[in-house]
Coordinates of N, CA, C and O in Angstrom, one line a residue:
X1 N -38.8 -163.6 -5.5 CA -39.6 -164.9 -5.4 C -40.1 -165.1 -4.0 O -39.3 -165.1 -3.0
X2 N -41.4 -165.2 -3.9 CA -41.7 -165.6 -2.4 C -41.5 -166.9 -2.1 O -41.5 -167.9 -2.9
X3 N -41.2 -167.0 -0.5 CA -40.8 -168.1 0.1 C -42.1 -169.0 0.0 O -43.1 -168.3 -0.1
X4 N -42.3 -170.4 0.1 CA -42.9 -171.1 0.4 C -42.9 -171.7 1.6 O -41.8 -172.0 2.0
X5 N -44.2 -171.9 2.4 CA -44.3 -172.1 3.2 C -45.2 -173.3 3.9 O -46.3 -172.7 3.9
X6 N -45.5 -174.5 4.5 CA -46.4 -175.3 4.9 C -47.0 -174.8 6.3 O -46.5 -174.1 7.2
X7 N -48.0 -175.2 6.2 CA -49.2 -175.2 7.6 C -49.9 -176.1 7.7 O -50.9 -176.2 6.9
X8 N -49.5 -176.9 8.7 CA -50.1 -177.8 9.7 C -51.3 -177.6 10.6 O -51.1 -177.1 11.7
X9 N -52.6 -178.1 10.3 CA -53.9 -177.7 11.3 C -54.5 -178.9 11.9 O -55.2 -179.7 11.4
X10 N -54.0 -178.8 13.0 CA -54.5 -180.2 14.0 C -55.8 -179.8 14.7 O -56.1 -178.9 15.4
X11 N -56.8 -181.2 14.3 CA -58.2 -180.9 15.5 C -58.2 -182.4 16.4 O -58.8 -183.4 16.2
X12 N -57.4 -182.0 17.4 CA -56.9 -183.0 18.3 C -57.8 -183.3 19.2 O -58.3 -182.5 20.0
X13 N -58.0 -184.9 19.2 CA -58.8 -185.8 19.9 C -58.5 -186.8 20.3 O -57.4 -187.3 20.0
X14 N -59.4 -187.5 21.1 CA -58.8 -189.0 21.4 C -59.6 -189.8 21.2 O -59.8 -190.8 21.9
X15 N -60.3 -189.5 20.0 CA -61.4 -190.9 19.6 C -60.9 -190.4 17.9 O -60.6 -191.2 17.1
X16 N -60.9 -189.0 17.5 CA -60.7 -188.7 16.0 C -59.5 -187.8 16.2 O -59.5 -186.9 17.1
X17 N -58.8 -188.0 15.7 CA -57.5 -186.3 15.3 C -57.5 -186.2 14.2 O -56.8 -187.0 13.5
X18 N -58.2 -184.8 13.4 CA -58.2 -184.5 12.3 C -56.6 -183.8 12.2 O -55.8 -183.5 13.1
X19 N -56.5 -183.6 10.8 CA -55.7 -183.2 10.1 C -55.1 -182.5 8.8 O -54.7 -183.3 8.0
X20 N -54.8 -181.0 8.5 CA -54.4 -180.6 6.9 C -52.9 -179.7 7.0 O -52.0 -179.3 7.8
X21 N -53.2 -179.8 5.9 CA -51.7 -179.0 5.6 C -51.9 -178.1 4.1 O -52.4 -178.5 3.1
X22 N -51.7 -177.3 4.3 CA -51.7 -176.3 2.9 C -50.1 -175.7 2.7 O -49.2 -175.6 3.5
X23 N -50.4 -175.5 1.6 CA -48.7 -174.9 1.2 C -48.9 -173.4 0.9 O -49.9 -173.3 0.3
X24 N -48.3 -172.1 1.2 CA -48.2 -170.8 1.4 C -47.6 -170.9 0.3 O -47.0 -172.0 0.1
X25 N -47.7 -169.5 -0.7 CA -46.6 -168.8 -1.7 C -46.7 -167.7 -1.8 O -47.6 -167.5 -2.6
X26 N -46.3 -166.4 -1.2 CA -46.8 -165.2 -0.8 C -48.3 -165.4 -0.2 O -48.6 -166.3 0.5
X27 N -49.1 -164.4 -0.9 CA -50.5 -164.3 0.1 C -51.5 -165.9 -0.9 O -52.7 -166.0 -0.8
X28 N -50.7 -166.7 -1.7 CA -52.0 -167.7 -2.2 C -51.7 -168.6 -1.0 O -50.8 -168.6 -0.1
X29 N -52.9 -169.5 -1.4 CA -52.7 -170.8 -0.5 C -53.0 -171.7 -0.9 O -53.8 -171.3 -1.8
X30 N -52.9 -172.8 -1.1 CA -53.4 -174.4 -1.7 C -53.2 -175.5 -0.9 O -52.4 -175.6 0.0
X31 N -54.3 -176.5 -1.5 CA -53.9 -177.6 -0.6 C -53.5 -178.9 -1.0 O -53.6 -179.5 -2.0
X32 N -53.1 -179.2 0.3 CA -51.9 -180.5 0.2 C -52.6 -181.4 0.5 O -52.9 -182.3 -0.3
X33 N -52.9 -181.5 1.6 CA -53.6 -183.2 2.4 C -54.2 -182.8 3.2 O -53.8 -181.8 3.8
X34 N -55.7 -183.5 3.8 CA -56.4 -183.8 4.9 C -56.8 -185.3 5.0 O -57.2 -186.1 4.2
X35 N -56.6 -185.4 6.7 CA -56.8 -187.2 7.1 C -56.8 -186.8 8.2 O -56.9 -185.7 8.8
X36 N -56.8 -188.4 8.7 CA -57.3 -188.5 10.1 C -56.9 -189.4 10.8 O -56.9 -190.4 10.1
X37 N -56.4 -189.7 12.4 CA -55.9 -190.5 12.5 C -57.3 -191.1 13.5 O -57.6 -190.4 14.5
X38 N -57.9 -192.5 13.1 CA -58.9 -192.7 13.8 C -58.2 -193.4 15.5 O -57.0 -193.3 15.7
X39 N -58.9 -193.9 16.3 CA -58.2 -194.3 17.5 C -59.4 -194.3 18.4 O -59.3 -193.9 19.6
X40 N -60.6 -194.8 17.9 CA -61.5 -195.3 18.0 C -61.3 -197.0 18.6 O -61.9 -197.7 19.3
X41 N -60.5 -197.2 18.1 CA -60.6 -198.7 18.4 C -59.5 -199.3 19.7 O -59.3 -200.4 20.2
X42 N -59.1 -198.4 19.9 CA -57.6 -198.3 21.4 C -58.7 -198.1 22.5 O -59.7 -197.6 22.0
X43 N -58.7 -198.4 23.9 CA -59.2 -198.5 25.1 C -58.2 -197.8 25.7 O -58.6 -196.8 26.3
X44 N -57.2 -198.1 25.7 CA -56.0 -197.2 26.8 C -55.9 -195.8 26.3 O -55.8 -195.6 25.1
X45 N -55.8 -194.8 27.3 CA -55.9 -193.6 26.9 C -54.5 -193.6 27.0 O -54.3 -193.4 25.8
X46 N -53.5 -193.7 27.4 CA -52.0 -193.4 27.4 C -51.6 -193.8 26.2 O -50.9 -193.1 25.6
X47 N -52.0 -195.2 25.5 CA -51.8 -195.5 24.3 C -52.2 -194.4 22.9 O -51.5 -194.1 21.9
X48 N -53.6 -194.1 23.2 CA -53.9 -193.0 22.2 C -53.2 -191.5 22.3 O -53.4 -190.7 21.4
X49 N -52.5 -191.4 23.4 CA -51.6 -190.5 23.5 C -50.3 -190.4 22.7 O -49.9 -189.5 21.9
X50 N -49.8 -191.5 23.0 CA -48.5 -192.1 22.4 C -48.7 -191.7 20.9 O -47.9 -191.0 20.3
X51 N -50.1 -192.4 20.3 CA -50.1 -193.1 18.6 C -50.3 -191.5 18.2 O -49.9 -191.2 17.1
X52 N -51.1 -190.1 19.2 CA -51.0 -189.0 18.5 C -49.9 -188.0 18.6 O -50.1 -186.9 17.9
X53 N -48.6 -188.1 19.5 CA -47.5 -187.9 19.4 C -46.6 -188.4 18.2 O -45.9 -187.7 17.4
X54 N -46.8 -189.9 18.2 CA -45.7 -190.6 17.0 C -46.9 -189.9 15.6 O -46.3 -189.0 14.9
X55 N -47.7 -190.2 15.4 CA -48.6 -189.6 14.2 C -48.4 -188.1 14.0 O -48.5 -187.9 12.8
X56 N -48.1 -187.1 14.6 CA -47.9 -185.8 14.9 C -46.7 -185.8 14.4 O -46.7 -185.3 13.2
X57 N -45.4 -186.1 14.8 CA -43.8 -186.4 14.5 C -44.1 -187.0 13.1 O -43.3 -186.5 12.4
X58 N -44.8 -187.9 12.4 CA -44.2 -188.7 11.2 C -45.1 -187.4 10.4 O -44.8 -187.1 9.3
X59 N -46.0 -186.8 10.9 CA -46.3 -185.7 9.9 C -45.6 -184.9 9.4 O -45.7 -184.5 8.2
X60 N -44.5 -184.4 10.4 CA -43.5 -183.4 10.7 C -42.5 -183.7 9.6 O -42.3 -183.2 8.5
X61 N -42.0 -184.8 10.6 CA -41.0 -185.3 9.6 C -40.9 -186.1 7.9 O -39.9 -186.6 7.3
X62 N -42.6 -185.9 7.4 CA -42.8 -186.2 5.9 C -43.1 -184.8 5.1 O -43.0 -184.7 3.9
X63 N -43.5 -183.9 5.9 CA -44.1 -182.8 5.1 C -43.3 -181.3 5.4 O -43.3 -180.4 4.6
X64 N -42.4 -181.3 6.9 CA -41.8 -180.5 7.5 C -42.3 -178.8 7.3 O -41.9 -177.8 6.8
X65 N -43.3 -179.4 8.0 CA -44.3 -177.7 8.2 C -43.5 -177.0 8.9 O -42.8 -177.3 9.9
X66 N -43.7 -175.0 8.1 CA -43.1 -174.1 9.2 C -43.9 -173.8 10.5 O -43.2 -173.4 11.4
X67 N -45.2 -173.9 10.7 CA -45.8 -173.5 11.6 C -47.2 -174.6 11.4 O -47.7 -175.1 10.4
X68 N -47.8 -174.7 13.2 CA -48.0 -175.6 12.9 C -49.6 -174.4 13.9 O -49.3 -173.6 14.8
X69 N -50.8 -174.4 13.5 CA -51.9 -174.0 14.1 C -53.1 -175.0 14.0 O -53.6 -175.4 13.0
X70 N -53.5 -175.2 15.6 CA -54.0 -176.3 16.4 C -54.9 -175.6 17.3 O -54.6 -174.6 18.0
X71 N -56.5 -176.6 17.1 CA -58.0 -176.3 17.5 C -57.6 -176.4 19.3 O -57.2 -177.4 19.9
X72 N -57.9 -174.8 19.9 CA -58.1 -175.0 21.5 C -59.4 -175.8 22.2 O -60.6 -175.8 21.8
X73 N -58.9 -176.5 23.0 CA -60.2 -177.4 23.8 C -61.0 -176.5 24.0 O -60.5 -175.5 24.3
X74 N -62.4 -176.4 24.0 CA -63.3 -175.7 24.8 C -64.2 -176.3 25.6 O -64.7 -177.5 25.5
X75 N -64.3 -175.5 26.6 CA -65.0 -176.0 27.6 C -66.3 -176.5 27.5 O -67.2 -175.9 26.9
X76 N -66.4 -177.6 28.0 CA -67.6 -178.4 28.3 C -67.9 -178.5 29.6 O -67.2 -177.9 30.4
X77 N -69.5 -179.5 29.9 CA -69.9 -179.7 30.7 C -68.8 -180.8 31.6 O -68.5 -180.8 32.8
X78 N -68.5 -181.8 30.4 CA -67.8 -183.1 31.0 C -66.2 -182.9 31.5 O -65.2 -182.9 30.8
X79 N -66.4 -182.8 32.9 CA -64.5 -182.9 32.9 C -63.5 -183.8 32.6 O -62.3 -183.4 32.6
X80 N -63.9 -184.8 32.2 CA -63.0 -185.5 32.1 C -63.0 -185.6 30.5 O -62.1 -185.9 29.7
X81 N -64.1 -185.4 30.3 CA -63.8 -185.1 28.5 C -62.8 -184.1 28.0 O -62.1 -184.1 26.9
X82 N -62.8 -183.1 28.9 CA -61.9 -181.8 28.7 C -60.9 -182.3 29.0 O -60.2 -182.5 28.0
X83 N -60.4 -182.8 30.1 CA -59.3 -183.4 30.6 C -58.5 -184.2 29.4 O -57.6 -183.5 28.9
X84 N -58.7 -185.3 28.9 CA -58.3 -185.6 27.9 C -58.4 -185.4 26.4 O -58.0 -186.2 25.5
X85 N -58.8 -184.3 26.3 CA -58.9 -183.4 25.2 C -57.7 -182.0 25.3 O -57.1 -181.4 24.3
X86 N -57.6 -181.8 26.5 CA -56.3 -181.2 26.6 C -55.2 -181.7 26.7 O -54.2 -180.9 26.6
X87 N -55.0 -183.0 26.9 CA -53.8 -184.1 27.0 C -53.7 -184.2 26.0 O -52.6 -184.2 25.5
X88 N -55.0 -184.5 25.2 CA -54.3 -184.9 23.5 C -53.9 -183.4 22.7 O -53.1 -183.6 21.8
X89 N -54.2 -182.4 22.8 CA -53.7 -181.6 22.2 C -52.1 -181.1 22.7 O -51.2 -180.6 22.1
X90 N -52.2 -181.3 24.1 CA -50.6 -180.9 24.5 C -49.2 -182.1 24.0 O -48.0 -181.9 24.0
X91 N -50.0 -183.4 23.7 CA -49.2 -183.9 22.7 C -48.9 -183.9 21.7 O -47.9 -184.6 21.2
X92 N -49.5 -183.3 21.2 CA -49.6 -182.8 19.3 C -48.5 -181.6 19.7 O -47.4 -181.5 19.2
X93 N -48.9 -180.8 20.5 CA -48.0 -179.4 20.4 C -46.5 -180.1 21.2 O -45.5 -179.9 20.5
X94 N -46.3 -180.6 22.2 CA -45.3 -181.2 22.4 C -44.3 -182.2 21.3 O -43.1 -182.5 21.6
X95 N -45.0 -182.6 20.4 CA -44.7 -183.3 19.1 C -43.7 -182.0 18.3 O -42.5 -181.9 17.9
X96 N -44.8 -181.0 18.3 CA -44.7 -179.6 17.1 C -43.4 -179.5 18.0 O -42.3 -179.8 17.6
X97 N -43.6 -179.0 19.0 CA -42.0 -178.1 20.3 C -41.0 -178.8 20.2 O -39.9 -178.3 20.1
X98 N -41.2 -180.5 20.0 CA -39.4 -181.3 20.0 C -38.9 -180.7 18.7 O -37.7 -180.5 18.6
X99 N -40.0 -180.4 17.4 CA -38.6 -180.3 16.3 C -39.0 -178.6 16.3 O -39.7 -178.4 15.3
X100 N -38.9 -177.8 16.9 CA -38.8 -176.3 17.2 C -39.5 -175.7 15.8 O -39.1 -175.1 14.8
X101 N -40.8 -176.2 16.0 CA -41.9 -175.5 15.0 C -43.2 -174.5 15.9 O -44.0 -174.9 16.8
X102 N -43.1 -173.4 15.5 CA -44.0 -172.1 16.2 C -45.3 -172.6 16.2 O -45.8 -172.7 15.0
X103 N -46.2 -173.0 17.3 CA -47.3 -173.3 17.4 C -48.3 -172.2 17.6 O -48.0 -171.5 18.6
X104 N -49.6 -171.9 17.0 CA -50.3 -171.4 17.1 C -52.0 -172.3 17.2 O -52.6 -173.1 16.5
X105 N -52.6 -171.3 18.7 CA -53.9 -171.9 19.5 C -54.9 -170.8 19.3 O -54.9 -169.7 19.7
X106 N -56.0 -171.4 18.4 CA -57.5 -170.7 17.8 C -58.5 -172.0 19.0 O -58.4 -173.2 19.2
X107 N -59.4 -170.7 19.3 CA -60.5 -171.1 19.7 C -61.5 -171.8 18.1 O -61.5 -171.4 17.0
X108 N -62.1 -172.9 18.8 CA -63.2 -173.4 17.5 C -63.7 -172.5 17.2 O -63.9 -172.6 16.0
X109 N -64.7 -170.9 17.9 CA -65.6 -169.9 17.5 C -64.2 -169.3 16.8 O -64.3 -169.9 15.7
X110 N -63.0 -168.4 16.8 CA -62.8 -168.2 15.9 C -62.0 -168.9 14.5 O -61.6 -168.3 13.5
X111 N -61.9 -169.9 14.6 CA -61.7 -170.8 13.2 C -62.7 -170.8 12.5 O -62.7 -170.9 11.3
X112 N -63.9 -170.8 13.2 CA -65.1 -171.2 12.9 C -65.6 -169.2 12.0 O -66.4 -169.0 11.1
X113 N -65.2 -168.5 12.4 CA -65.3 -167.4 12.2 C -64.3 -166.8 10.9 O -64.6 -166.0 10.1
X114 N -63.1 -167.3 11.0 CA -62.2 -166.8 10.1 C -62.6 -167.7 8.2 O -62.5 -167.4 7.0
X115 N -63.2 -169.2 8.9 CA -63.7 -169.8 7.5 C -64.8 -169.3 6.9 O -64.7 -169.0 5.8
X116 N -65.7 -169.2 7.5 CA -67.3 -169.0 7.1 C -67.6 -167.7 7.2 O -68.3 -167.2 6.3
X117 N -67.1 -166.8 8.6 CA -67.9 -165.4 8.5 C -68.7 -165.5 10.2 O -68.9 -164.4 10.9
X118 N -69.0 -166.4 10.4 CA -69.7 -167.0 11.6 C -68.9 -168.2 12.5 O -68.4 -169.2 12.0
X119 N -68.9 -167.7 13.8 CA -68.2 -167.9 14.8 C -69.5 -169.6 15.1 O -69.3 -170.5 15.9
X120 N -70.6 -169.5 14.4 CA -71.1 -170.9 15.4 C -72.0 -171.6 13.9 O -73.2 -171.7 13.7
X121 N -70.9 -171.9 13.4 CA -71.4 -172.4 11.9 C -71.0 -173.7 12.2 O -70.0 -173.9 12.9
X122 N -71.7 -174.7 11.6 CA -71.6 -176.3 12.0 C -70.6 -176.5 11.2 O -69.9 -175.7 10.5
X123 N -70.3 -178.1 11.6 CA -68.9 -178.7 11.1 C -69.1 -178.8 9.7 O -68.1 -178.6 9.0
X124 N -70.4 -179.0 8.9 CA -70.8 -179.1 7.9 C -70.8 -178.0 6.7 O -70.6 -178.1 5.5
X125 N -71.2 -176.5 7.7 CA -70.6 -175.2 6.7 C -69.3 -175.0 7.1 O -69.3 -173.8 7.2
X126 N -68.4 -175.3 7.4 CA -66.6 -175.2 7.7 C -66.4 -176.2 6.2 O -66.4 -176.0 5.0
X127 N -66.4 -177.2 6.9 CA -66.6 -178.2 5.3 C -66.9 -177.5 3.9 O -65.9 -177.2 3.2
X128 N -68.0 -177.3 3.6 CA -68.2 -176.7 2.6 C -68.0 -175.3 1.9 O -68.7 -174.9 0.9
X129 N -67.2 -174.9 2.5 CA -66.2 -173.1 2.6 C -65.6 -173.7 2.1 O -65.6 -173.7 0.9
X130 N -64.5 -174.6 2.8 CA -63.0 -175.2 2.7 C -63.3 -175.7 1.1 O -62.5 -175.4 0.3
X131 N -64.5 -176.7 0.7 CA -64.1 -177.2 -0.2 C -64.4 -176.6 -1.6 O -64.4 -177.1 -2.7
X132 N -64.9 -175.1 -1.1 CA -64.8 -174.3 -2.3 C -63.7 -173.7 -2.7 O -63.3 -173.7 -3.8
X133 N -63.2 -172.9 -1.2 CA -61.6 -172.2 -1.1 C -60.6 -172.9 -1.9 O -59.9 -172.3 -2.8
X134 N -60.6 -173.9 -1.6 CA -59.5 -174.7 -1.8 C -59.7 -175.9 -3.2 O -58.8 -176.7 -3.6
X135 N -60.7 -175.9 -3.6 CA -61.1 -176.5 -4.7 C -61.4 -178.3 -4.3 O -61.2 -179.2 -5.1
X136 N -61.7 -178.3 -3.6 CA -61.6 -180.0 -2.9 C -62.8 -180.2 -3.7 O -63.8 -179.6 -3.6
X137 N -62.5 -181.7 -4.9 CA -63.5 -182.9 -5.0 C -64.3 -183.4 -4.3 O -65.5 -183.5 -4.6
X138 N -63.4 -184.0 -3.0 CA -64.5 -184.4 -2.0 C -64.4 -184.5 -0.8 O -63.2 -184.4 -0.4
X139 N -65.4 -184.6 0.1 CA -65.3 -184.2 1.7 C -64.8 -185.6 2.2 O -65.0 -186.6 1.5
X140 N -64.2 -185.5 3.3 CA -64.5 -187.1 4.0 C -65.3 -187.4 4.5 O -66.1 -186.4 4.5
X141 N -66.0 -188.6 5.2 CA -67.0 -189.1 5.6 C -67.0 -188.5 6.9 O -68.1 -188.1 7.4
X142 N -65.8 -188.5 7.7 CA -65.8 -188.0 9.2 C -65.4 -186.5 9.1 O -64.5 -186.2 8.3
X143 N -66.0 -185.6 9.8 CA -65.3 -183.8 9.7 C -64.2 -183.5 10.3 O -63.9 -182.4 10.1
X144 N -63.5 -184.1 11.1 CA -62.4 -183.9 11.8 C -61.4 -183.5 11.2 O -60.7 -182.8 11.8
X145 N -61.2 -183.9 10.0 CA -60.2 -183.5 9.0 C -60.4 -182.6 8.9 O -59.6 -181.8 9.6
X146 N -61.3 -182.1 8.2 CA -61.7 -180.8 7.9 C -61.5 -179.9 8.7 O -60.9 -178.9 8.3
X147 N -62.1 -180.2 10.4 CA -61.5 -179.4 11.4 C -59.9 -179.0 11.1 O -59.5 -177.9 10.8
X148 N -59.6 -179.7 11.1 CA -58.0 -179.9 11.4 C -57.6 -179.0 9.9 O -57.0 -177.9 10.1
X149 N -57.9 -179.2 8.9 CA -57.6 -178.0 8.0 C -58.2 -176.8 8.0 O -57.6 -175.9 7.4
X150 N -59.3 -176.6 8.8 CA -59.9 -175.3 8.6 C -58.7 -174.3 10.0 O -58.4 -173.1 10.1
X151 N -58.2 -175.4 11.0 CA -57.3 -174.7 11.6 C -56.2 -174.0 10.8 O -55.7 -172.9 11.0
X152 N -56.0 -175.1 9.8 CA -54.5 -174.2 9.2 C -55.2 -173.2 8.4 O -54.8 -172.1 8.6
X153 N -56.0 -173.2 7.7 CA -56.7 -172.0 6.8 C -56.7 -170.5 7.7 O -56.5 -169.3 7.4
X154 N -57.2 -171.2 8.9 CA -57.8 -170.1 10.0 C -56.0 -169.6 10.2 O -55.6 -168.5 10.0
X155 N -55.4 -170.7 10.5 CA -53.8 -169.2 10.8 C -53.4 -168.3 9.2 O -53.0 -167.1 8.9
X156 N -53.7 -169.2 8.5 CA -53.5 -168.6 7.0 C -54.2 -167.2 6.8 O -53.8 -166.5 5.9
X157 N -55.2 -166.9 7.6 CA -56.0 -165.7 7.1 C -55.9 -165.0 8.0 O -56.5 -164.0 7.9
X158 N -55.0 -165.4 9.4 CA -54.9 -164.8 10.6 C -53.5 -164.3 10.6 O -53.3 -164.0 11.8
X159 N -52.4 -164.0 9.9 CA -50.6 -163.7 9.6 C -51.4 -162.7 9.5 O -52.5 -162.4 9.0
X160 N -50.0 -161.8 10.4 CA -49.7 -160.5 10.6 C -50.8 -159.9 11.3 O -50.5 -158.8 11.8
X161 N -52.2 -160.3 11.5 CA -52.9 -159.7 12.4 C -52.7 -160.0 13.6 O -52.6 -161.1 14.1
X162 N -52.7 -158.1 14.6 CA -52.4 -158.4 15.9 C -53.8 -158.4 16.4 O -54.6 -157.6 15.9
X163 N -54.2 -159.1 17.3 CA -55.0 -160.0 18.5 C -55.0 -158.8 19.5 O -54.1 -158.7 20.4
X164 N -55.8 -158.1 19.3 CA -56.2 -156.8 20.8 C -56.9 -157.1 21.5 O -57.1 -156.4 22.4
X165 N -57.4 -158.1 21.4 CA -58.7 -159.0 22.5 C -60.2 -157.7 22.4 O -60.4 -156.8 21.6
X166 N -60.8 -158.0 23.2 CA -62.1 -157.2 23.7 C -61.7 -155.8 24.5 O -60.9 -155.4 25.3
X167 N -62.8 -155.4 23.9 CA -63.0 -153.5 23.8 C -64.2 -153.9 25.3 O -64.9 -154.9 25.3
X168 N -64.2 -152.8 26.4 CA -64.8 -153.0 27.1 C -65.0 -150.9 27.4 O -64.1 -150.0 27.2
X169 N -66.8 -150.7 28.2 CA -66.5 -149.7 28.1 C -66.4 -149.2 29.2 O -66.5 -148.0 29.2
X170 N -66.0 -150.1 30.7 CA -65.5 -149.5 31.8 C -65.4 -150.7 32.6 O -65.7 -151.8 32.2
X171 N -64.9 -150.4 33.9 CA -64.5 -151.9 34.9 C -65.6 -152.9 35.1 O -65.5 -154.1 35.1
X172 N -66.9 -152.2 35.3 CA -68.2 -153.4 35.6 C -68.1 -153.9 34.3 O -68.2 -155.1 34.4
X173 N -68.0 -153.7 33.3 CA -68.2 -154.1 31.7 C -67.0 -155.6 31.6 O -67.2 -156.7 31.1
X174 N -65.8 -155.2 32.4 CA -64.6 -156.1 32.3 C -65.3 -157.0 33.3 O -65.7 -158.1 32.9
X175 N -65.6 -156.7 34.6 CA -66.3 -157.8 35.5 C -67.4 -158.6 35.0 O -67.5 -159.8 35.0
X176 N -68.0 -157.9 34.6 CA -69.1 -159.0 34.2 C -68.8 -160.2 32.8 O -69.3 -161.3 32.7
X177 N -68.0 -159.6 32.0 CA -68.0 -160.6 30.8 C -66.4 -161.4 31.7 O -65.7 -162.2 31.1
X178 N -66.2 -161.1 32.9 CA -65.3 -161.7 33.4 C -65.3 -163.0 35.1 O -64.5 -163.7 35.7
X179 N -66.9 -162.6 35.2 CA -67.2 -163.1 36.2 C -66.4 -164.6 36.8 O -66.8 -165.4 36.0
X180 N -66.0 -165.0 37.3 CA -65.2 -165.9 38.0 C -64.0 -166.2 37.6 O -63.4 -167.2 37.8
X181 N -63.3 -165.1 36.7 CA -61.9 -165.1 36.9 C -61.3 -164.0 37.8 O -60.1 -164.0 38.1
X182 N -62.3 -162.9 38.2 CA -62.1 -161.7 38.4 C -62.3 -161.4 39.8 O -63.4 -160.9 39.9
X183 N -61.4 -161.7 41.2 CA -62.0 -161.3 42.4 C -62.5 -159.9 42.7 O -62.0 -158.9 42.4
X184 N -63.7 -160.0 43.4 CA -64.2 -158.7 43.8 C -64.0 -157.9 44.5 O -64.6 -156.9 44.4

């Protein structure tokens, strides 16, 4: 009999934090819940921090996912948008680490790649994959959810594959697709 398993897909924000969970049974998958925790209406950023830690923990502790895979910030123009875009996701993962649940970090191009086929497909074809895959009635009004499920789908189709990164075909090849991490 195969084990059953839950996955937790957080698309962590501080104006929206989406949210899904699917349940594993060997290689099927189905789904459980997507929502959202809005926080649109809070002004204090330490507060919206707080409500996505305690929101994070009551997920935990209602649904007790084994593993929990969560959308990486990508870089923008805006620093400070980044800035608190990474605060809010290190509290969701800090949530997942107090009750010793294995976190896993996808870039949006590849979630965005593991649902659709395409690494820069709108929130709207993520959406409408998911709600074939998975048989969903209906979308929500906001996509964050969805984000936040297409993360858990994206670890769901990502077990057991190892991550070799990029094939390069000599050191200028690594310098240049490496330019400012790489001293010369």
């Amino acid at each position: 009999m195969s084990k059953e398993r839950i996955i937790l897909g957080i698309d962590p924000g501080t104006t929206i934090m989406g949210f899904g969970l699917i349940k594993v049974v060997g290689k099927t998958m189905s789904f459980l819940q997507l929502n959202e925790l809005d926080l649109k209406k809070y002004d204090d950023h330490y507060l919206k921090l707080k409500l996505i830690f305690e929101r994070t923990i009551e997920l935990i502790d209602t649904h007790h996912p084994d593993e929990i895979a969560i959308e990486a910030p990508f870089f923008g123009k805006n620093v400070q948008s980044m800035l608190k875009l990474g605060r809010a996701q290190g509290v969701a993962m800090a949530a997942g680490l107090s009750r010793e649940i294995p976190i896993t970090e996808y870039s949006p191009k590849k979630i965005k790649m593991a649902i659709t086929g395409n690494g820069n497909a709108s929130k709207e074809q993520v959406a409408k994959m998911l709600q074939s895959v998975l048989g969903l009635k209906t979308l929500p009004k906001n996509l964050d959810a969805t984000d936040g499920l297409a993360a858990a789908v994206c670890h769901f189709y990502n077990e057991g594959r190892i991550d070799v990164g990029k094939n390069y075909t000599g050191w200028a090849a690594f310098v240049k697709d490496n330019e400012g991490r790489v001293k010369k």
